[in-house]
Each structure stands twice: as C-alpha cells, then as structure tokens.
Tab-separated table of C-alpha atoms in Angstrom:
chain	number	residue	atom	x	y	z
A	1	MET	CA	-1.777	24.437	43.206
A	2	ALA	CA	-3.062	27.984	42.827
A	3	ASP	CA	-0.636	30.649	41.670
A	4	ALA	CA	0.799	32.728	44.510
A	5	LYS	CA	-0.456	36.300	44.538
A	6	VAL	CA	2.003	39.066	45.275
A	7	ILE	CA	0.604	41.709	47.623
A	8	PRO	CA	2.169	45.210	47.291
A	9	PHE	CA	3.601	46.714	50.459
A	10	ASP	CA	1.235	49.705	50.229
A	11	ASP	CA	-1.867	47.548	49.865
A	12	ASP	CA	-4.522	48.242	52.481
A	13	ARG	CA	-5.521	44.575	52.678
A	14	SER	CA	-4.097	42.289	55.271
A	15	ARG	CA	-1.676	39.657	54.083
A	16	GLY	CA	-3.473	37.023	56.040
A	17	GLY	CA	-7.053	37.888	55.202
A	18	GLY	CA	-9.425	39.876	53.081
A	19	ARG	CA	-10.363	42.502	55.696
A	20	PRO	CA	-9.111	46.115	55.189
A	21	ARG	CA	-6.381	47.271	57.544
A	22	ARG	CA	-7.356	50.049	59.989
A	23	ARG	CA	-5.184	53.106	59.528
A	24	PRO	CA	-4.395	55.483	62.389
A	25	ASN	CA	-7.175	57.962	63.167
A	26	ALA	CA	-9.531	56.060	60.972
A	27	GLY	CA	-13.125	56.926	61.878
A	28	ARG	CA	-12.136	60.104	63.705
A	29	PRO	CA	-13.530	63.496	62.560
A	30	ARG	CA	-11.089	65.668	60.671
A	31	ARG	CA	-10.161	68.930	62.277
A	32	GLY	CA	-11.164	72.141	60.533
A	33	ASP	CA	-13.834	70.559	58.303
A	34	GLY	CA	-16.713	71.711	60.538
A	35	GLY	CA	-17.508	68.296	61.974
A	36	GLY	CA	-16.847	65.626	59.435
A	37	THR	CA	-18.562	63.050	61.528
A	38	GLY	CA	-21.766	64.970	61.627
A	39	GLY	CA	-21.660	65.468	57.851
A	40	GLU	CA	-21.196	61.799	57.219
A	41	ALA	CA	-23.996	61.015	59.597
A	42	ALA	CA	-26.165	63.562	57.870
A	43	LEU	CA	-25.459	62.036	54.515
A	44	SER	CA	-26.331	58.624	55.716
A	45	ALA	CA	-29.441	60.021	57.383
A	46	LEU	CA	-30.782	61.659	54.234
A	47	PRO	CA	-33.940	60.188	52.898
A	48	GLY	CA	-33.188	57.563	50.297
A	49	ALA	CA	-29.480	57.441	51.088
A	50	GLN	CA	-29.704	54.089	52.794
A	51	GLY	CA	-31.938	52.813	50.025
A	52	ALA	CA	-29.419	53.980	47.414
A	53	ALA	CA	-26.679	52.172	49.264
A	54	ASP	CA	-28.817	49.085	49.448
A	55	ASP	CA	-29.676	49.380	45.774
A	56	GLU	CA	-26.006	49.782	44.898
A	57	GLY	CA	-25.150	46.693	46.946
A	58	ALA	CA	-27.972	44.811	45.323
A	59	GLU	CA	-26.798	45.847	41.887
A	60	ARG	CA	-23.295	44.689	42.738
A	61	THR	CA	-24.644	41.413	43.990
A	62	ASP	CA	-26.841	40.954	40.939
A	63	ALA	CA	-23.939	41.812	38.656
A	64	GLY	CA	-21.722	39.303	40.465
A	65	GLU	CA	-24.409	36.642	40.277
A	66	ALA	CA	-24.932	37.431	36.603
A	67	ARG	CA	-21.217	37.062	35.942
A	68	ASP	CA	-21.164	33.803	37.863
A	69	ASP	CA	-24.184	32.541	35.915
A	70	THR	CA	-22.592	33.556	32.607
A	71	ALA	CA	-19.281	31.835	33.473
A	72	GLY	CA	-21.134	28.735	34.610
A	73	GLU	CA	-23.137	28.629	31.410
A	74	ALA	CA	-19.937	29.047	29.356
A	75	ARG	CA	-18.223	26.220	31.237
A	76	ALA	CA	-21.271	24.000	30.795
A	77	ALA	CA	-21.447	24.855	27.118
A	78	SER	CA	-17.756	24.080	26.595
A	79	ALA	CA	-18.053	20.826	28.547
A	80	GLY	CA	-21.130	19.598	26.711
A	81	ARG	CA	-20.408	21.159	23.318
A	82	THR	CA	-21.848	19.140	20.450
A	83	ALA	CA	-19.900	18.279	17.285
A	84	PRO	CA	-20.323	20.649	14.341
A	85	PRO	CA	-22.784	19.647	11.657
A	86	GLY	CA	-21.363	16.963	9.323
A	87	ALA	CA	-18.617	15.795	11.717
A	88	GLU	CA	-20.291	12.437	12.350
A	89	ALA	CA	-20.697	11.890	8.595
A	90	ALA	CA	-17.014	12.736	8.010
A	91	ASP	CA	-15.950	10.282	10.707
A	92	ALA	CA	-18.124	7.595	9.137
A	93	VAL	CA	-16.633	8.221	5.691
A	94	ALA	CA	-13.082	8.084	7.101
A	95	ALA	CA	-13.829	4.820	8.889
A	96	ALA	CA	-15.332	3.351	5.721
A	97	LEU	CA	-12.282	4.378	3.658
A	98	GLN	CA	-9.918	2.878	6.207
A	99	SER	CA	-11.876	-0.371	6.242
A	100	ALA	CA	-11.966	-0.507	2.430
A	101	LEU	CA	-8.219	0.191	2.176
A	102	THR	CA	-7.419	-2.473	4.746
A	103	ALA	CA	-9.500	-4.983	2.795
A	104	ALA	CA	-8.083	-3.945	-0.595
A	105	LEU	CA	-4.361	-4.050	0.294
A	106	PRO	CA	-4.170	-7.868	0.513
A	107	ARG	CA	-5.876	-8.112	-2.902
A	108	LEU	CA	-3.653	-5.461	-4.490
A	109	LEU	CA	-0.365	-6.557	-2.949
A	110	GLY	CA	-1.161	-10.216	-2.416
A	111	GLY	CA	-1.217	-12.274	0.721
A	112	GLY	CA	1.590	-11.700	3.185
A	113	TRP	CA	2.292	-8.161	1.995
A	114	GLU	CA	3.163	-7.125	5.553
A	115	ARG	CA	5.941	-9.719	5.641
A	116	ARG	CA	7.200	-8.641	2.219
A	117	ALA	CA	7.244	-5.014	3.300
A	118	ALA	CA	9.212	-5.944	6.414
A	119	ASP	CA	11.640	-7.997	4.287
A	120	ALA	CA	12.121	-5.065	1.921
A	121	LEU	CA	12.884	-2.693	4.792
A	122	GLY	CA	15.293	-5.209	6.277
A	123	PHE	CA	17.011	-5.613	2.906
A	124	LEU	CA	17.382	-1.837	2.552
A	125	ARG	CA	18.876	-1.599	6.025
A	126	ARG	CA	21.386	-4.370	5.276
A	127	ARG	CA	22.436	-2.714	2.004
A	128	LEU	CA	22.946	0.641	3.728
A	129	THR	CA	24.910	-0.833	6.626
A	130	GLY	CA	26.856	-3.357	4.528
A	131	ASP	CA	25.510	-6.256	6.581
A	132	TYR	CA	25.520	-8.845	3.770
A	133	GLU	CA	27.965	-11.379	2.327
A	134	VAL	CA	29.347	-12.011	-1.155
A	135	ASP	CA	31.249	-15.243	-1.740
A	136	GLU	CA	34.473	-15.692	-3.686
A	137	PHE	CA	32.556	-16.123	-6.949
A	138	GLY	CA	30.643	-12.850	-6.499
A	139	PHE	CA	27.382	-14.539	-5.496
A	140	ASP	CA	25.144	-12.218	-3.436
A	141	ALA	CA	22.498	-14.449	-1.850
A	142	ASP	CA	20.684	-11.524	-0.194
A	143	LEU	CA	20.363	-9.594	-3.465
A	144	THR	CA	19.299	-12.754	-5.306
A	145	ASP	CA	16.548	-13.620	-2.836
A	146	GLN	CA	15.225	-10.101	-2.351
A	147	VAL	CA	15.571	-8.604	-5.848
A	148	LEU	CA	16.526	-10.969	-8.671
A	149	VAL	CA	14.271	-13.924	-7.864
A	150	PRO	CA	11.210	-11.710	-7.131
A	151	LEU	CA	11.932	-9.850	-10.381
A	152	PHE	CA	11.628	-13.011	-12.500
A	153	ARG	CA	9.100	-14.860	-10.352
A	154	PRO	CA	6.055	-13.313	-12.112
A	155	VAL	CA	7.496	-14.485	-15.449
A	156	PHE	CA	7.892	-17.967	-13.969
A	157	GLU	CA	4.438	-18.146	-12.398
A	158	LYS	CA	2.212	-15.963	-14.602
A	159	TYR	CA	3.822	-15.778	-18.016
A	160	PHE	CA	5.370	-19.204	-18.611
A	161	ARG	CA	3.217	-20.881	-15.893
A	162	VAL	CA	5.960	-23.382	-15.147
A	163	THR	CA	5.059	-26.784	-13.722
A	164	VAL	CA	7.863	-28.295	-11.626
A	165	LYS	CA	8.238	-32.045	-11.131
A	166	GLY	CA	10.723	-34.156	-9.206
A	167	VAL	CA	12.596	-31.272	-7.577
A	168	GLU	CA	12.908	-33.398	-4.444
A	169	ASN	CA	15.428	-35.553	-6.360
A	170	ILE	CA	17.986	-32.835	-5.649
A	171	PRO	CA	19.517	-33.693	-2.242
A	172	ASP	CA	18.743	-31.418	0.681
A	173	THR	CA	22.412	-31.074	1.620
A	174	GLY	CA	25.748	-31.547	-0.088
A	175	GLY	CA	26.876	-30.998	-3.635
A	176	ALA	CA	24.896	-32.091	-6.695
A	177	LEU	CA	25.271	-31.555	-10.438
A	178	VAL	CA	22.049	-30.734	-12.321
A	179	VAL	CA	22.384	-31.373	-16.082
A	180	CYS	CA	19.744	-29.657	-18.290
A	181	ASN	CA	18.895	-29.440	-21.970
A	182	HIS	CA	19.401	-25.966	-23.469
A	183	SER	CA	17.109	-24.198	-25.933
A	184	GLY	CA	15.126	-21.066	-26.693
A	185	THR	CA	17.509	-18.696	-28.561
A	186	LEU	CA	17.909	-16.640	-25.357
A	187	PRO	CA	18.774	-18.360	-22.038
A	188	TRP	CA	15.413	-18.019	-20.315
A	189	ASP	CA	15.547	-21.731	-19.463
A	190	GLY	CA	18.502	-21.281	-17.121
A	191	LEU	CA	16.742	-18.497	-15.192
A	192	MET	CA	13.538	-20.517	-14.906
A	193	ALA	CA	15.487	-23.549	-13.646
A	194	GLN	CA	17.061	-21.381	-10.953
A	195	ILE	CA	13.679	-20.150	-9.736
A	196	ALA	CA	12.251	-23.686	-9.862
A	197	VAL	CA	14.937	-24.928	-7.484
A	198	ARG	CA	14.819	-21.894	-5.218
A	199	ASP	CA	11.027	-21.727	-4.841
A	200	HIS	CA	10.066	-25.400	-4.977
A	201	HIS	CA	12.871	-27.341	-3.340
A	202	PRO	CA	12.063	-28.366	0.267
A	203	ALA	CA	15.419	-26.986	1.456
A	204	ASP	CA	15.168	-23.725	-0.569
A	205	ARG	CA	18.478	-24.366	-2.268
A	206	HIS	CA	20.229	-22.158	-4.813
A	207	LEU	CA	21.125	-23.429	-8.280
A	208	ARG	CA	24.565	-22.143	-9.284
A	209	LEU	CA	24.667	-22.165	-13.083
A	210	LEU	CA	27.816	-22.498	-15.173
A	211	ALA	CA	27.654	-19.891	-17.956
A	212	ALA	CA	29.614	-19.309	-21.150
A	213	ASP	CA	32.379	-16.725	-21.219
A	214	LEU	CA	30.233	-14.509	-23.488
A	215	VAL	CA	27.985	-13.767	-20.503
A	216	PHE	CA	30.893	-12.315	-18.535
A	217	MET	CA	32.043	-10.179	-21.458
A	218	MET	CA	28.808	-8.184	-21.628
A	219	PRO	CA	28.648	-4.950	-19.602
A	220	PHE	CA	26.160	-4.896	-16.728
A	221	VAL	CA	25.062	-8.466	-17.540
A	222	ASN	CA	28.306	-9.864	-16.161
A	223	GLN	CA	27.742	-8.168	-12.785
A	224	LEU	CA	24.173	-9.405	-12.511
A	225	ALA	CA	25.231	-12.899	-13.525
A	226	ARG	CA	27.906	-13.025	-10.831
A	227	LYS	CA	25.585	-11.678	-8.162
A	228	GLY	CA	22.890	-14.142	-9.228
A	229	GLY	CA	25.142	-17.151	-8.672
A	230	HIS	CA	26.515	-17.777	-12.172
A	231	THR	CA	30.141	-18.602	-12.705
A	232	LEU	CA	32.367	-19.517	-15.630
A	233	ALA	CA	31.702	-22.890	-17.231
A	234	CYS	CA	35.018	-24.515	-16.430
A	235	ALA	CA	35.996	-27.634	-14.503
A	236	ASP	CA	37.871	-25.712	-11.797
A	237	ASP	CA	34.936	-23.498	-10.796
A	238	ALA	CA	32.530	-26.436	-10.927
A	239	ALA	CA	34.822	-28.561	-8.723
A	240	ARG	CA	35.177	-25.778	-6.149
A	241	LEU	CA	31.412	-25.242	-5.968
A	242	LEU	CA	30.721	-28.954	-5.566
A	243	ALA	CA	33.382	-29.212	-2.862
A	244	ARG	CA	31.533	-26.467	-0.976
A	245	GLY	CA	28.295	-28.469	-1.138
A	246	GLU	CA	26.534	-26.294	-3.741
A	247	VAL	CA	23.948	-27.359	-6.323
A	248	VAL	CA	25.637	-26.711	-9.692
A	249	GLY	CA	23.727	-26.463	-12.959
A	250	VAL	CA	25.269	-27.170	-16.351
A	251	MET	CA	23.855	-27.208	-19.888
A	252	PRO	CA	26.337	-29.271	-21.930
A	253	GLU	CA	24.775	-28.414	-25.306
A	254	GLY	CA	25.949	-24.830	-24.993
A	255	PHE	CA	25.381	-22.558	-27.991
A	256	LYS	CA	24.640	-25.583	-30.175
A	257	GLY	CA	21.468	-26.174	-28.194
A	258	ILE	CA	20.276	-22.640	-27.596
A	259	GLY	CA	20.930	-21.522	-31.187
A	260	LYS	CA	19.596	-24.514	-33.118
A	261	PRO	CA	16.853	-23.959	-35.728
A	262	PHE	CA	13.216	-24.463	-34.865
A	263	ALA	CA	13.066	-27.535	-37.089
A	264	ASP	CA	15.418	-29.346	-34.654
A	265	ARG	CA	13.465	-28.501	-31.529
A	266	TYR	CA	13.669	-30.994	-28.674
A	267	LYS	CA	16.470	-32.906	-30.397
A	268	LEU	CA	19.451	-32.840	-28.072
A	269	GLN	CA	22.773	-31.812	-29.538
A	270	ARG	CA	26.105	-33.332	-28.623
A	271	PHE	CA	26.961	-33.159	-24.910
A	272	GLY	CA	30.566	-32.185	-25.403
A	273	ARG	CA	33.303	-34.499	-24.209
A	274	GLY	CA	31.735	-35.405	-20.877
A	275	GLY	CA	33.726	-32.993	-18.742
A	276	PHE	CA	30.785	-32.536	-16.355
A	277	VAL	CA	30.794	-36.280	-15.645
A	278	SER	CA	34.474	-36.197	-14.773
A	279	THR	CA	33.872	-33.295	-12.386
A	280	ALA	CA	30.993	-35.120	-10.674
A	281	LEU	CA	33.089	-38.295	-10.339
A	282	ARG	CA	35.966	-36.437	-8.705
A	283	ALA	CA	33.612	-34.731	-6.249
A	284	GLY	CA	31.482	-37.834	-5.643
A	285	ALA	CA	28.388	-35.717	-6.321
A	286	PRO	CA	25.161	-37.167	-7.762
A	287	ILE	CA	24.114	-36.194	-11.303
A	288	VAL	CA	20.473	-35.076	-11.594
A	289	PRO	CA	19.091	-35.009	-15.182
A	290	CYS	CA	16.726	-32.097	-15.876
A	291	SER	CA	14.332	-31.842	-18.847
A	292	ILE	CA	12.746	-28.511	-19.847
A	293	VAL	CA	9.760	-28.365	-22.216
A	294	GLY	CA	8.327	-25.074	-23.474
A	295	ALA	CA	11.487	-23.057	-24.068
A	296	GLU	CA	11.923	-24.175	-27.688
A	297	GLU	CA	8.864	-22.214	-28.852
A	298	ILE	CA	9.416	-18.835	-27.157
A	299	TYR	CA	11.555	-17.613	-30.114
A	300	PRO	CA	11.004	-19.887	-33.130
A	301	MET	CA	14.361	-19.509	-34.889
A	302	ILE	CA	13.735	-19.741	-38.610
A	303	GLY	CA	17.075	-18.314	-39.757
A	304	ASN	CA	20.556	-17.236	-38.714
A	305	ALA	CA	22.199	-14.055	-40.013
A	306	ARG	CA	25.771	-15.306	-39.768
A	307	THR	CA	27.324	-12.175	-41.277
A	308	VAL	CA	25.679	-9.975	-38.674
A	309	ALA	CA	26.705	-12.445	-35.977
A	310	ARG	CA	30.370	-12.245	-37.030
A	311	LEU	CA	30.258	-8.448	-37.060
A	312	LEU	CA	28.806	-8.377	-33.554
A	313	GLY	CA	31.029	-11.141	-32.230
A	314	LEU	CA	28.068	-13.408	-31.461
A	315	PRO	CA	27.788	-17.161	-32.022
A	316	TYR	CA	24.561	-16.588	-33.997
A	317	PHE	CA	22.097	-13.833	-34.839
A	318	PRO	CA	18.557	-15.235	-34.719
A	319	LEU	CA	15.814	-14.500	-37.208
A	320	THR	CA	12.354	-15.244	-35.874
A	321	PRO	CA	8.822	-14.467	-37.139
A	322	THR	CA	8.891	-11.313	-34.981
A	323	PHE	CA	12.583	-10.361	-34.664
A	324	PRO	CA	14.074	-8.116	-35.965
A	325	TRP	CA	11.020	-7.166	-38.047
A	326	LEU	CA	9.026	-5.759	-35.104
A	327	GLY	CA	11.989	-4.074	-33.457
A	328	PRO	CA	12.129	-4.271	-29.644
A	329	LEU	CA	8.638	-5.774	-29.575
A	330	GLY	CA	10.025	-8.765	-31.460
A	331	ALA	CA	12.284	-9.570	-28.477
A	332	LEU	CA	9.236	-10.389	-26.343
A	333	PRO	CA	9.088	-14.181	-25.850
A	334	LEU	CA	5.897	-16.052	-26.676
A	335	PRO	CA	3.885	-17.095	-23.577
A	336	THR	CA	4.332	-20.835	-23.880
A	337	LYS	CA	3.452	-23.329	-21.143
A	338	TRP	CA	6.543	-24.837	-19.512
A	339	THR	CA	7.319	-28.015	-17.619
A	340	ILE	CA	10.586	-28.646	-15.770
A	341	GLU	CA	11.188	-32.192	-14.527
A	342	PHE	CA	14.131	-33.326	-12.414
A	343	GLY	CA	14.899	-37.020	-12.851
A	344	GLU	CA	16.270	-39.657	-10.528
A	345	PRO	CA	19.838	-38.884	-9.463
A	346	ILE	CA	22.710	-40.935	-10.903
A	347	LEU	CA	25.027	-41.667	-7.983
A	348	THR	CA	28.781	-41.374	-8.430
A	349	ASP	CA	30.086	-41.791	-4.894
A	350	GLY	CA	30.484	-45.550	-5.398
A	351	TYR	CA	33.235	-45.158	-8.009
A	352	PRO	CA	36.928	-45.072	-7.051
A	353	PRO	CA	38.830	-41.771	-7.416
A	354	GLU	CA	40.678	-42.950	-10.519
A	355	ALA	CA	37.345	-43.539	-12.298
A	356	ALA	CA	37.361	-39.890	-13.415
A	357	ASP	CA	40.263	-40.737	-15.742
A	358	ASP	CA	38.471	-43.662	-17.384
A	359	PRO	CA	37.256	-42.383	-20.811
A	360	MET	CA	34.909	-45.360	-21.346
A	361	LEU	CA	33.172	-44.785	-18.021
A	362	MET	CA	32.776	-41.083	-18.760
A	363	PHE	CA	31.331	-41.853	-22.182
A	364	ASN	CA	28.823	-44.323	-20.732
A	365	LEU	CA	27.678	-41.977	-17.981
A	366	THR	CA	27.426	-39.056	-20.399
A	367	ASP	CA	25.326	-41.122	-22.764
A	368	GLN	CA	23.146	-42.305	-19.871
A	369	VAL	CA	22.429	-38.734	-18.787
A	370	ARG	CA	21.731	-37.610	-22.334
A	371	GLU	CA	19.362	-40.482	-23.077
A	372	THR	CA	17.515	-39.928	-19.806
A	373	ILE	CA	16.887	-36.288	-20.673
A	374	GLN	CA	15.865	-37.100	-24.254
A	375	HIS	CA	13.354	-39.776	-23.244
A	376	THR	CA	11.886	-37.464	-20.598
A	377	LEU	CA	11.455	-34.722	-23.218
A	378	TYR	CA	9.533	-37.112	-25.462
A	379	LYS	CA	7.354	-38.182	-22.544
A	380	LEU	CA	6.542	-34.597	-21.578
A	381	LEU	CA	5.761	-33.666	-25.186
A	382	VAL	CA	3.264	-36.518	-25.420
A	383	GLU	CA	1.616	-35.419	-22.177
A	384	ARG	CA	1.453	-31.770	-23.240
A	385	ARG	CA	-1.992	-30.693	-24.457
A	386	SER	CA	-0.861	-27.548	-26.244
A	387	VAL	CA	2.133	-25.286	-26.708
A	388	PHE	CA	0.375	-22.442	-24.896
A	389	PHE	CA	-1.966	-24.269	-22.478
C-alpha cells in the first residue's frame, strides 16, 4: 500500500486530482497594468516564443524520459547484477572445506561421534540439574558410564588389547560373585575386569569390586573408587550388594597377590579363609571364576623396599626395572597383551541355608574355585604366543 501523501491546505492542487485549482479572477486582465491580456498575447505572439515553449516542453519531456531510462537501467542492473570476481571460487573452496570436514570428523572422532556428542551434552545437563542417582554405597552409574569407563577404555582396547572370553557365564539378572586372581603391583587388573564386564556382557552389567581399606584412606582416590562402584571388602557390604542383585567382584589374594615378586608370577597365593564362599552361600549367588593373564608383566617386581613401605604406611614398596629409577616415567605400565576369561559358574542355590556354617564345605568350594582359576591360567599361558603380542 502506497504511503499517504499529506496535501497542505494552501496547495493549489485539487485533493482529488492533479489539475490546478482555478482561483478567482484567474485569466482576467489586471487593472492598471495597461492591458495585461494584450501583453501576454503579445508575448505569446512573438516570433520564436511558441517554439521556445515547445523546446522547453521537449526538454522537460526528454529530461523526464532520460530520468526514467536511467532509473530503469539502475533497476535492471541491480536485478541482474553479477557476482564480484572470485566469488564463485570462494564458494567452491568453502563447499570443498565443508565436504572435507564432514568426511574427516568420523575418522578423527570415530564412528558414532554424533551420538557421543549428544550423550556428553545430556550428561552435562544432568550434572547441572542434579538429575542423576547415587546409591547407598556412593556408586554413580551415570558418572561411571560417561566419564570413568570412557577414560580407561582406550587403555583396555589399545594399550593392553584385552581379549575377553566367557563373559556370558555371568548371569544376565540377579546377584553373582566373580572371583579373580590378583597381580600386577598396581591394581590395573580390577579396572580392566570392570570394563570387560561393562562393555562385553550382553546385559551391560556393572562389576562392583570389593577393595581393601587402603583404597578408601587415600585422598581423591577414595571418592573415585566409591563413584566407580567399589566398596569395602567386608562380608556385610558384599551380602548387601548380592541381595540387591549386583555382580560383585572379589580378589581373595589381596596384597599377597598384587605385591608378589616377579619370580612367583601366575602362582596363586592363599585365598584367605573362604569368606567369599560363605557370602555366596548365604545369598544363593553363583560363583564365577575369572582368570587374568597379562597383568603380571606390566610392572616386573624385582624387589621390595620394606623400610620405605613402613615409613609410607604401605604393604610394600615395589622396585622394578624402571621404578623408581626413571622417576614418574617408571610408573608407566608395560604394554602387555591381556586375556580375561570367565569360567563356568559354580552354583550355590542348591545348598541349604545352614551350609554357610559348614567349614568343610567352604574349604572344598574355596579350593575348587582356586584350582579352576589356576588351571585356566596355565591353559591361557600355553596358548599365549608372546607377552606383548
């Protein structure tokens, strides 16, 4: 809609049209000017006067046509304006860069990077809004799945190149007790067992490890251990987890296994007094033996500085070919090739409740689990081509 045009009250033009309004006495000769009408007629009758008027009208017409032509040419030029030089080349370069970036992102970030980015944004939103759960033991499943497991997954897959066997022997639902051998000077084997269960089990279950009290006495480590699903290695905590239907992991050798010298590698130490068997019997949970090969060689322990260990309040202070001689670099584990095998479950739900108080039964079941793990270790060592490959 065109803008309304305000017409002043003293304008000579008509409000309804473009014709000039006739004023009173318009066209009449003025009095006292000696015949204005005759003068005007004389002016218009002069030779060349009409031609001048015609020329002036023609000039006005030509000027108007010229302005119209110029405006039309400007509008046509603006409507059909061509791109500046080099614009097409810049667009082509931008399109090529976009195509190359789109093709490179899956290779740089791996397949499914869009899903991982969406998961990361969802995790950040849940942390900011407090929309996550922590159980009575301090286990934060959301933090474990989104941060802790992805943090150690490259070590599992690329560094130790872990091969997982028999993980389907862990039941899909209900409680189960996974019993593992323990070795390696530092407890990398427990972390790798957790990732093996989480990433390879058909039901994506969590392995809740029972840890020594030393773990919960260390600043910062104790918080991460709790959030990652660890709890104190005691019968009460184990019984409560099994009653809730969790997969519980225990390493009965304890510090005797993880701190043994390299000369005793893959020789299982004493399994305690069989407390884990009693806990499984009371809960009616199956016992799944687990054998781990490859952890013994990550820190070949050739000595133990007992004096330093007593000063630091540690069960042992390892001396390896690289630690402490190379400083922090000596704490880097060797990239050995690992295999984790979960054996056939030993069922306990067929025993009566009072069987947990039978010392002979506990001894027999403990020895059965220990021998199963030891024989599996020997089998895996025979099948292994090399420590590193």
